[in-house]
């Protein structure tokens, strides 16, 4: 039967915490797969914001969302796609989102599209700033998931930085876990952080 994929694991953790009517953020829109997942899970009464620095990514996501609405796969929440660094998400989302977001998803690395420039990758400095911002936006009991890709150039450095960030979080504020295949050091893996109830960040 095998274990679930790292992406499926991130979705499972998110789905358990994001209820219909909730708010969510896709910190790295990419092709829009996570954006669509969040919009389905939050439903028409919810809200989703998505961030990417590449216009091509937002175009791919817009098309994916359009097709989903046309095919009536599910009632989707309103989605706001922003051509903006995820590092500034606190300033970019509505002020009343602070402390109310149920889930923030990161899928790091490069845009997985055939004609995309694979040299444009997420960088540790902006990713760590975005993780801090995500934690501030989360409601108590909310979750951050980050799929990490140590197999590409620069990916191992970023993955190590994200792990160090999560490990340094005070345990009374958040708890962090890692889901990975131990026999393949370059395989993608998921890191998740849940904000503790009662935490004041």
mmCIF file of C-alpha atoms in Angstrom, residues 18-186:
data_model
loop_
_atom_site.group_PDB
_atom_site.id
_atom_site.type_symbol
_atom_site.label_atom_id
_atom_site.label_comp_id
_atom_site.label_asym_id
_atom_site.label_seq_id
_atom_site.Cartn_x
_atom_site.Cartn_y
_atom_site.Cartn_z
ATOM 1 C CA UNK A 18 -9.280 24.270 7.568
ATOM 2 C CA UNK A 19 -13.059 24.227 7.929
ATOM 3 C CA UNK A 20 -15.674 25.546 5.466
ATOM 4 C CA UNK A 21 -15.765 29.314 5.850
ATOM 5 C CA UNK A 22 -12.127 29.460 6.966
ATOM 6 C CA UNK A 23 -9.251 31.545 5.649
ATOM 7 C CA UNK A 24 -6.130 30.146 4.014
ATOM 8 C CA UNK A 25 -2.995 31.277 2.197
ATOM 9 C CA UNK A 26 -1.036 29.631 -0.601
ATOM 10 C CA UNK A 27 2.399 31.157 -0.032
ATOM 11 C CA UNK A 28 3.840 29.718 -3.268
ATOM 12 C CA UNK A 29 1.104 29.508 -5.910
ATOM 13 C CA UNK A 30 3.134 27.686 -8.580
ATOM 14 C CA UNK A 31 0.674 25.932 -10.906
ATOM 15 C CA UNK A 32 -2.223 26.523 -8.510
ATOM 16 C CA UNK A 33 -2.748 22.955 -7.265
ATOM 17 C CA UNK A 34 -2.626 23.945 -3.591
ATOM 18 C CA UNK A 35 -4.597 27.121 -4.319
ATOM 19 C CA UNK A 36 -7.441 25.056 -5.768
ATOM 20 C CA UNK A 37 -7.270 22.578 -2.890
ATOM 21 C CA UNK A 38 -7.552 25.407 -0.358
ATOM 22 C CA UNK A 39 -10.422 27.054 -2.266
ATOM 23 C CA UNK A 40 -12.349 23.756 -2.314
ATOM 24 C CA UNK A 41 -11.687 23.078 1.356
ATOM 25 C CA UNK A 42 -12.599 26.577 2.582
ATOM 26 C CA UNK A 43 -15.699 26.642 0.393
ATOM 27 C CA UNK A 44 -17.753 29.598 -0.860
ATOM 28 C CA UNK A 45 -17.949 31.265 2.559
ATOM 29 C CA UNK A 46 -14.165 31.122 3.033
ATOM 30 C CA UNK A 47 -11.302 33.083 1.557
ATOM 31 C CA UNK A 48 -7.943 32.277 -0.026
ATOM 32 C CA UNK A 49 -4.971 34.500 -0.859
ATOM 33 C CA UNK A 50 -2.155 33.257 -3.079
ATOM 34 C CA UNK A 51 1.352 34.672 -3.563
ATOM 35 C CA UNK A 52 3.915 34.235 -6.323
ATOM 36 C CA UNK A 53 6.593 36.439 -7.860
ATOM 37 C CA UNK A 54 6.134 34.969 -11.358
ATOM 38 C CA UNK A 55 3.276 36.160 -13.606
ATOM 39 C CA UNK A 56 3.352 32.769 -15.354
ATOM 40 C CA UNK A 57 2.498 31.040 -12.083
ATOM 41 C CA UNK A 58 -0.501 33.264 -11.441
ATOM 42 C CA UNK A 59 -1.706 32.714 -15.011
ATOM 43 C CA UNK A 60 -1.497 28.932 -14.559
ATOM 44 C CA UNK A 61 -3.384 29.158 -11.273
ATOM 45 C CA UNK A 62 -6.084 31.408 -12.735
ATOM 46 C CA UNK A 63 -6.647 28.913 -15.538
ATOM 47 C CA UNK A 64 -6.821 25.989 -13.102
ATOM 48 C CA UNK A 65 -9.384 27.820 -10.962
ATOM 49 C CA UNK A 66 -11.405 28.847 -14.034
ATOM 50 C CA UNK A 67 -11.617 25.268 -15.281
ATOM 51 C CA UNK A 68 -12.618 24.008 -11.839
ATOM 52 C CA UNK A 69 -15.446 26.539 -11.656
ATOM 53 C CA UNK A 70 -16.622 25.680 -15.178
ATOM 54 C CA UNK A 71 -16.589 21.967 -14.464
ATOM 55 C CA UNK A 72 -18.436 22.602 -11.186
ATOM 56 C CA UNK A 73 -16.049 20.296 -9.339
ATOM 57 C CA UNK A 74 -16.954 22.037 -6.113
ATOM 58 C CA UNK A 75 -18.092 25.366 -4.757
ATOM 59 C CA UNK A 76 -14.882 27.372 -4.379
ATOM 60 C CA UNK A 77 -14.045 30.214 -2.041
ATOM 61 C CA UNK A 78 -13.116 33.605 -3.484
ATOM 62 C CA UNK A 79 -9.400 33.612 -4.369
ATOM 63 C CA UNK A 80 -7.121 36.659 -4.490
ATOM 64 C CA UNK A 81 -3.884 36.030 -6.417
ATOM 65 C CA UNK A 82 -1.076 38.495 -5.722
ATOM 66 C CA UNK A 83 2.083 39.096 -7.757
ATOM 67 C CA UNK A 84 4.034 39.654 -4.585
ATOM 68 C CA UNK A 85 6.700 38.056 -2.416
ATOM 69 C CA UNK A 86 5.277 35.839 0.284
ATOM 70 C CA UNK A 87 7.663 37.557 2.700
ATOM 71 C CA UNK A 88 5.284 40.534 2.822
ATOM 72 C CA UNK A 89 2.075 38.557 3.290
ATOM 73 C CA UNK A 90 1.172 40.272 6.575
ATOM 74 C CA UNK A 91 1.047 43.637 4.808
ATOM 75 C CA UNK A 92 -0.637 42.234 1.689
ATOM 76 C CA UNK A 93 -3.634 40.438 3.221
ATOM 77 C CA UNK A 94 -6.563 42.329 4.780
ATOM 78 C CA UNK A 95 -5.756 43.579 8.311
ATOM 79 C CA UNK A 96 -8.509 41.489 9.892
ATOM 80 C CA UNK A 97 -6.828 38.280 8.687
ATOM 81 C CA UNK A 98 -4.144 38.510 11.385
ATOM 82 C CA UNK A 99 -4.654 35.734 13.909
ATOM 83 C CA UNK A 100 -7.567 34.199 11.953
ATOM 84 C CA UNK A 101 -5.919 32.134 9.175
ATOM 85 C CA UNK A 102 -6.387 28.370 9.505
ATOM 86 C CA UNK A 103 -3.713 27.208 7.067
ATOM 87 C CA UNK A 104 -0.699 28.487 5.135
ATOM 88 C CA UNK A 105 0.832 26.166 2.532
ATOM 89 C CA UNK A 106 4.356 26.414 1.095
ATOM 90 C CA UNK A 107 5.586 24.308 -1.827
ATOM 91 C CA UNK A 108 9.177 25.467 -2.168
ATOM 92 C CA UNK A 109 11.705 25.228 -5.001
ATOM 93 C CA UNK A 110 10.979 26.266 -8.594
ATOM 94 C CA UNK A 111 7.866 26.537 -10.768
ATOM 95 C CA UNK A 112 7.128 22.974 -11.976
ATOM 96 C CA UNK A 113 6.051 23.944 -15.473
ATOM 97 C CA UNK A 114 7.685 22.709 -18.678
ATOM 98 C CA UNK A 115 8.801 26.090 -20.004
ATOM 99 C CA UNK A 116 9.472 27.758 -16.635
ATOM 100 C CA UNK A 117 12.894 29.130 -15.698
ATOM 101 C CA UNK A 118 14.182 26.549 -13.182
ATOM 102 C CA UNK A 119 16.848 28.993 -11.970
ATOM 103 C CA UNK A 120 14.124 31.062 -10.285
ATOM 104 C CA UNK A 121 13.798 29.355 -6.921
ATOM 105 C CA UNK A 122 12.553 30.218 -3.475
ATOM 106 C CA UNK A 123 15.345 31.620 -1.301
ATOM 107 C CA UNK A 124 15.990 31.083 2.426
ATOM 108 C CA UNK A 125 15.908 34.779 3.376
ATOM 109 C CA UNK A 126 12.452 35.452 1.928
ATOM 110 C CA UNK A 127 11.148 32.008 2.899
ATOM 111 C CA UNK A 128 12.087 32.476 6.568
ATOM 112 C CA UNK A 129 10.496 35.940 6.579
ATOM 113 C CA UNK A 130 7.368 34.404 5.053
ATOM 114 C CA UNK A 131 7.270 31.657 7.684
ATOM 115 C CA UNK A 132 7.433 34.288 10.438
ATOM 116 C CA UNK A 133 4.611 36.177 8.722
ATOM 117 C CA UNK A 134 2.554 33.004 8.345
ATOM 118 C CA UNK A 135 2.887 32.193 12.028
ATOM 119 C CA UNK A 136 1.686 35.687 12.946
ATOM 120 C CA UNK A 137 -1.354 35.293 10.678
ATOM 121 C CA UNK A 138 -2.365 31.855 11.965
ATOM 122 C CA UNK A 139 -5.210 31.367 14.382
ATOM 123 C CA UNK A 140 -4.483 29.209 17.440
ATOM 124 C CA UNK A 141 -4.608 25.609 16.215
ATOM 125 C CA UNK A 142 -3.831 26.700 12.651
ATOM 126 C CA UNK A 143 -1.135 25.040 10.561
ATOM 127 C CA UNK A 144 1.769 25.822 8.246
ATOM 128 C CA UNK A 145 2.861 23.103 5.838
ATOM 129 C CA UNK A 146 6.051 23.344 3.803
ATOM 130 C CA UNK A 147 7.061 20.815 1.152
ATOM 131 C CA UNK A 148 10.859 20.976 0.880
ATOM 132 C CA UNK A 149 12.999 19.893 -2.068
ATOM 133 C CA UNK A 150 16.637 19.188 -1.075
ATOM 134 C CA UNK A 151 17.408 17.566 -4.447
ATOM 135 C CA UNK A 152 17.850 20.709 -6.568
ATOM 136 C CA UNK A 153 20.654 23.254 -6.392
ATOM 137 C CA UNK A 154 20.027 25.506 -3.396
ATOM 138 C CA UNK A 155 17.241 23.268 -2.126
ATOM 139 C CA UNK A 156 19.277 21.541 0.586
ATOM 140 C CA UNK A 157 20.383 24.896 2.002
ATOM 141 C CA UNK A 158 16.800 26.168 2.091
ATOM 142 C CA UNK A 159 15.475 22.945 3.627
ATOM 143 C CA UNK A 160 18.095 23.104 6.382
ATOM 144 C CA UNK A 161 17.201 26.743 7.092
ATOM 145 C CA UNK A 162 13.489 25.936 7.342
ATOM 146 C CA UNK A 163 14.178 22.987 9.661
ATOM 147 C CA UNK A 164 16.372 25.160 11.882
ATOM 148 C CA UNK A 165 13.640 27.836 11.999
ATOM 149 C CA UNK A 166 11.021 25.290 13.038
ATOM 150 C CA UNK A 167 13.279 23.609 15.607
ATOM 151 C CA UNK A 168 13.966 26.975 17.269
ATOM 152 C CA UNK A 169 10.281 27.812 17.814
ATOM 153 C CA UNK A 170 9.405 27.886 21.532
ATOM 154 C CA UNK A 171 7.382 24.760 22.314
ATOM 155 C CA UNK A 172 4.767 26.800 24.160
ATOM 156 C CA UNK A 173 4.053 28.728 20.936
ATOM 157 C CA UNK A 174 4.099 25.988 18.306
ATOM 158 C CA UNK A 175 4.925 22.358 17.634
ATOM 159 C CA UNK A 176 6.762 21.122 14.539
ATOM 160 C CA UNK A 177 6.999 17.760 12.792
ATOM 161 C CA UNK A 178 8.804 16.333 9.753
ATOM 162 C CA UNK A 179 7.490 13.648 7.360
ATOM 163 C CA UNK A 180 10.175 12.208 5.132
ATOM 164 C CA UNK A 181 11.647 9.066 3.579
ATOM 165 C CA UNK A 182 14.846 8.390 5.476
ATOM 166 C CA UNK A 183 16.558 6.212 2.843
ATOM 167 C CA UNK A 184 16.573 8.944 0.163
ATOM 168 C CA UNK A 185 18.275 12.093 1.396
ATOM 169 C CA UNK A 186 17.343 14.110 -1.709
#
